[in-house]
């Protein structure tokens, strides 16, 4: 089935229960067992079913199944936010003494998580150059547990050399984890390119309305075979003392997400709520349509900005002169490049003036909303950085970032024209 059909139907049996056309919201903490044996079987994984909503919930499960299918993965696990999905995907494989190799172009929250927070747990982050993965192989050793990158990076708007990254990873049998938030499963299908695990902030394009936080971890089909007997991932191949000696790789269930559920959701519990899952399910229904519109609108806006005399530079991977254009054509569906644009005006002051006087655009530090959003990183998200530091992380004091929504492109262009 195609992604539009999957987005509307997958994961929900409309003949189940009362046959409601809308997925029911199971607003419950726990579930009644039929009897003591039923309970014992569930805990022993002899029978699968809901026990407690920190681990599974039927509404959340519909979202997980639908997301896994839309991305072409074998299983998914939902979390309370994108940040928790990333944290879990990393600590599912790495512990004190290990290292992870991470992209030089990442979301700000991922940079702090991976270089500061997990460092306190004894996990080292080594940074590779994602534009060509030229130094990736040199950074890998026998303690390397994952290579983490974004398909289309937020906020840098760059694209990872995915083919090279995956090739090096396969050679050394290291797990690849791709944050596919900005490209979404609609524009980029990670498993077709050999990536092992994808993670998402569902709070962005999946939700599409800036109305709920959520995250997802998806694993590819066949990941169990990669894990089985792979010494790097001995946790999966040796008895888990915390689960009365369970060996994950002996189970026929998708190992990666299963271990996040049984160990990390159990012990840390950043679970997605049933209500938020329901909101995100509504988002999945229209995701294919919206990604088309975000991408076509952004291309039109980028083309307009490129020709405007007040604009010094425009960065959008859909523009033929952009450094990322070739990669967008290669990896993304029909070369479509999602909704993020960055452009530069004359000065810091001019950038502030544009933000203060623009109509229609919301001045918001979010992305992926149906409503167009605008930010000035130098005076907001990155205002703590010095001029020098700003340039080091690739942020020009006069650059403005746009998350283009699904409005009529003529209206977005008119709003920008007026203020410029
Ligand atoms: C927003 C974002 C995150 C974090 O997700 P939350 O849902 O806000 O926790 C991670 N990665 C990328 C690329 C993001 O844009």
Short mmCIF file of C-alpha atoms in Angstrom, two decimals, residues 110-297:
data_model
loop_
_atom_site.label_atom_id
_atom_site.label_comp_id
_atom_site.label_asym_id
_atom_site.label_seq_id
_atom_site.Cartn_x
_atom_site.Cartn_y
_atom_site.Cartn_z
CA UNK A 110 20.56 16.79 20.47
CA UNK A 111 23.94 18.52 20.68
CA UNK A 112 23.50 19.26 24.39
CA UNK A 113 22.12 15.77 25.07
CA UNK A 114 24.90 13.98 23.23
CA UNK A 115 27.86 16.14 24.19
CA UNK A 116 26.95 17.13 27.76
CA UNK A 117 24.19 15.05 29.36
CA UNK A 118 25.29 11.58 28.25
CA UNK A 119 28.91 12.54 28.95
CA UNK A 120 27.92 12.61 32.63
CA UNK A 121 26.93 8.96 32.18
CA UNK A 122 30.39 8.16 30.82
CA UNK A 123 29.44 8.05 27.13
CA UNK A 124 31.70 10.01 24.80
CA UNK A 125 30.47 11.77 21.65
CA UNK A 126 32.85 12.07 18.68
CA UNK A 127 31.88 14.45 15.92
CA UNK A 128 32.05 13.46 12.24
CA UNK A 129 31.71 15.60 9.15
CA UNK A 130 28.31 14.59 7.82
CA UNK A 131 28.52 16.39 4.46
CA UNK A 132 30.92 13.72 3.15
CA UNK A 133 31.56 11.37 6.13
CA UNK A 134 35.27 11.71 5.28
CA UNK A 135 36.51 11.33 8.87
CA UNK A 136 33.85 8.85 10.03
CA UNK A 137 35.87 5.67 9.77
CA UNK A 138 38.78 7.12 11.78
CA UNK A 139 36.49 7.80 14.74
CA UNK A 140 35.14 4.26 15.07
CA UNK A 141 36.68 1.81 17.53
CA UNK A 142 35.49 -1.29 19.37
CA UNK A 143 33.63 0.87 21.92
CA UNK A 144 31.58 2.68 19.25
CA UNK A 145 27.93 1.79 19.68
CA UNK A 146 26.11 4.05 17.24
CA UNK A 147 26.46 6.61 14.46
CA UNK A 148 23.87 9.35 14.87
CA UNK A 149 22.90 11.92 12.22
CA UNK A 150 19.94 13.81 10.77
CA UNK A 151 18.79 13.11 7.20
CA UNK A 152 17.91 16.81 6.70
CA UNK A 153 19.47 18.74 9.57
CA UNK A 154 17.58 21.32 11.64
CA UNK A 155 18.56 24.17 11.75
CA UNK A 156 21.56 23.88 9.41
CA UNK A 157 19.44 22.69 6.42
CA UNK A 158 22.17 20.33 5.30
CA UNK A 159 21.90 16.71 4.15
CA UNK A 160 24.07 13.86 5.40
CA UNK A 161 26.07 11.77 2.93
CA UNK A 162 23.88 8.82 3.79
CA UNK A 163 25.32 6.30 1.35
CA UNK A 164 28.88 6.79 2.62
CA UNK A 165 27.81 6.85 6.28
CA UNK A 166 25.88 3.58 5.94
CA UNK A 167 28.72 1.96 3.99
CA UNK A 168 31.25 2.70 6.76
CA UNK A 169 28.77 1.61 9.45
CA UNK A 170 28.09 -1.72 7.73
CA UNK A 171 31.79 -2.38 7.34
CA UNK A 172 32.32 -2.04 11.10
CA UNK A 173 28.93 -3.49 12.10
CA UNK A 174 27.97 -0.31 13.93
CA UNK A 175 24.32 0.68 14.31
CA UNK A 176 23.11 3.76 12.37
CA UNK A 177 20.47 6.00 13.93
CA UNK A 178 18.91 8.68 11.73
CA UNK A 179 16.82 11.57 13.03
CA UNK A 180 14.29 11.86 10.18
CA UNK A 181 12.15 14.62 11.74
CA UNK A 182 12.49 17.25 9.03
CA UNK A 183 12.42 15.05 5.94
CA UNK A 184 9.70 12.81 7.44
CA UNK A 185 9.03 9.28 6.10
CA UNK A 186 7.24 10.92 3.18
CA UNK A 187 10.31 12.58 1.67
CA UNK A 188 13.00 10.20 2.91
CA UNK A 189 12.71 6.45 3.50
CA UNK A 190 15.65 5.58 5.78
CA UNK A 191 15.40 1.79 5.58
CA UNK A 192 15.63 1.74 1.79
CA UNK A 193 19.08 3.27 2.27
CA UNK A 194 20.16 0.64 4.82
CA UNK A 195 19.75 2.74 7.97
CA UNK A 196 19.07 0.60 11.06
CA UNK A 197 16.96 2.82 13.32
CA UNK A 198 15.13 6.09 12.74
CA UNK A 199 14.02 8.54 15.38
CA UNK A 200 11.61 11.44 15.11
CA UNK A 201 10.22 14.38 16.89
CA UNK A 202 6.55 13.79 16.07
CA UNK A 203 5.90 17.25 17.54
CA UNK A 204 6.89 18.81 14.20
CA UNK A 205 5.57 17.72 10.78
CA UNK A 206 3.86 14.55 12.04
CA UNK A 207 1.69 16.60 14.35
CA UNK A 208 1.54 19.46 11.89
CA UNK A 209 -0.41 21.85 14.08
CA UNK A 210 1.90 22.66 16.93
CA UNK A 211 -0.55 20.97 19.29
CA UNK A 212 1.18 17.97 20.89
CA UNK A 213 4.64 16.69 21.74
CA UNK A 214 5.69 13.18 20.83
CA UNK A 215 8.58 11.07 19.63
CA UNK A 216 9.05 7.78 17.78
CA UNK A 217 11.78 5.16 17.39
CA UNK A 218 11.44 2.87 14.36
CA UNK A 219 13.57 -0.18 13.53
CA UNK A 220 14.20 -1.77 10.17
CA UNK A 221 13.21 -5.27 9.20
CA UNK A 222 16.05 -7.72 9.80
CA UNK A 223 17.75 -5.71 12.54
CA UNK A 224 17.53 -8.82 14.77
CA UNK A 225 19.97 -10.60 12.43
CA UNK A 226 22.41 -7.68 12.73
CA UNK A 227 22.20 -7.77 16.55
CA UNK A 228 22.36 -11.56 16.96
CA UNK A 229 25.90 -12.57 17.85
CA UNK A 230 27.26 -9.03 17.29
CA UNK A 231 29.67 -8.49 20.21
CA UNK A 232 29.18 -4.72 20.19
CA UNK A 233 25.62 -5.34 21.29
CA UNK A 234 26.26 -7.94 23.97
CA UNK A 235 23.34 -6.64 26.08
CA UNK A 236 21.02 -8.13 23.52
CA UNK A 237 22.92 -11.40 23.40
CA UNK A 238 23.44 -12.10 27.11
CA UNK A 239 20.88 -12.61 29.91
CA UNK A 240 19.20 -9.42 31.18
CA UNK A 241 19.33 -9.71 34.98
CA UNK A 242 16.61 -7.10 35.30
CA UNK A 243 14.20 -9.31 33.33
CA UNK A 244 14.89 -12.67 34.98
CA UNK A 245 17.58 -13.67 32.53
CA UNK A 246 15.78 -12.81 29.29
CA UNK A 247 18.02 -12.88 26.20
CA UNK A 248 16.54 -10.41 23.72
CA UNK A 249 18.21 -11.88 20.65
CA UNK A 250 16.52 -15.24 21.36
CA UNK A 251 13.10 -13.65 20.86
CA UNK A 252 11.42 -13.47 17.45
CA UNK A 253 10.14 -9.94 18.27
CA UNK A 254 11.88 -6.77 16.95
CA UNK A 255 14.73 -6.58 19.48
CA UNK A 256 15.67 -2.90 19.45
CA UNK A 257 12.27 -1.40 20.22
CA UNK A 258 11.40 -4.33 22.49
CA UNK A 259 14.37 -3.58 24.73
CA UNK A 260 13.50 0.13 24.87
CA UNK A 261 10.00 -0.87 25.96
CA UNK A 262 10.86 -3.58 28.47
CA UNK A 263 13.82 -1.83 30.07
CA UNK A 264 13.73 1.92 29.37
CA UNK A 265 10.01 2.66 29.33
CA UNK A 266 9.71 0.38 32.34
CA UNK A 267 12.45 2.16 34.29
CA UNK A 268 12.36 5.75 33.01
CA UNK A 269 8.88 5.98 31.53
CA UNK A 270 8.80 8.88 29.07
CA UNK A 271 5.72 7.29 27.50
CA UNK A 272 3.40 8.96 25.03
CA UNK A 273 -0.04 9.72 26.46
CA UNK A 274 -3.10 8.22 24.77
CA UNK A 275 -4.51 11.67 24.12
CA UNK A 276 -1.34 12.92 22.43
CA UNK A 277 -1.16 9.69 20.42
CA UNK A 278 -4.67 10.38 19.14
CA UNK A 279 -3.68 13.90 18.08
CA UNK A 280 -0.61 12.54 16.28
CA UNK A 281 -2.76 9.91 14.51
CA UNK A 282 -4.82 12.79 13.03
CA UNK A 283 -1.52 14.27 11.84
CA UNK A 284 -0.44 11.06 10.09
CA UNK A 285 -3.69 11.05 8.10
CA UNK A 286 -2.66 14.18 6.19
CA UNK A 287 1.14 13.95 6.34
CA UNK A 288 1.65 13.05 2.66
CA UNK A 289 -0.53 15.96 1.51
CA UNK A 290 1.14 18.43 3.84
CA UNK A 291 4.71 17.45 2.93
CA UNK A 292 3.90 18.05 -0.74
CA UNK A 293 2.55 21.49 0.10
CA UNK A 294 5.30 22.45 2.57
CA UNK A 295 7.88 21.52 -0.08
CA UNK A 296 6.23 23.25 -3.05
CA UNK A 297 5.51 26.39 -1.01
#
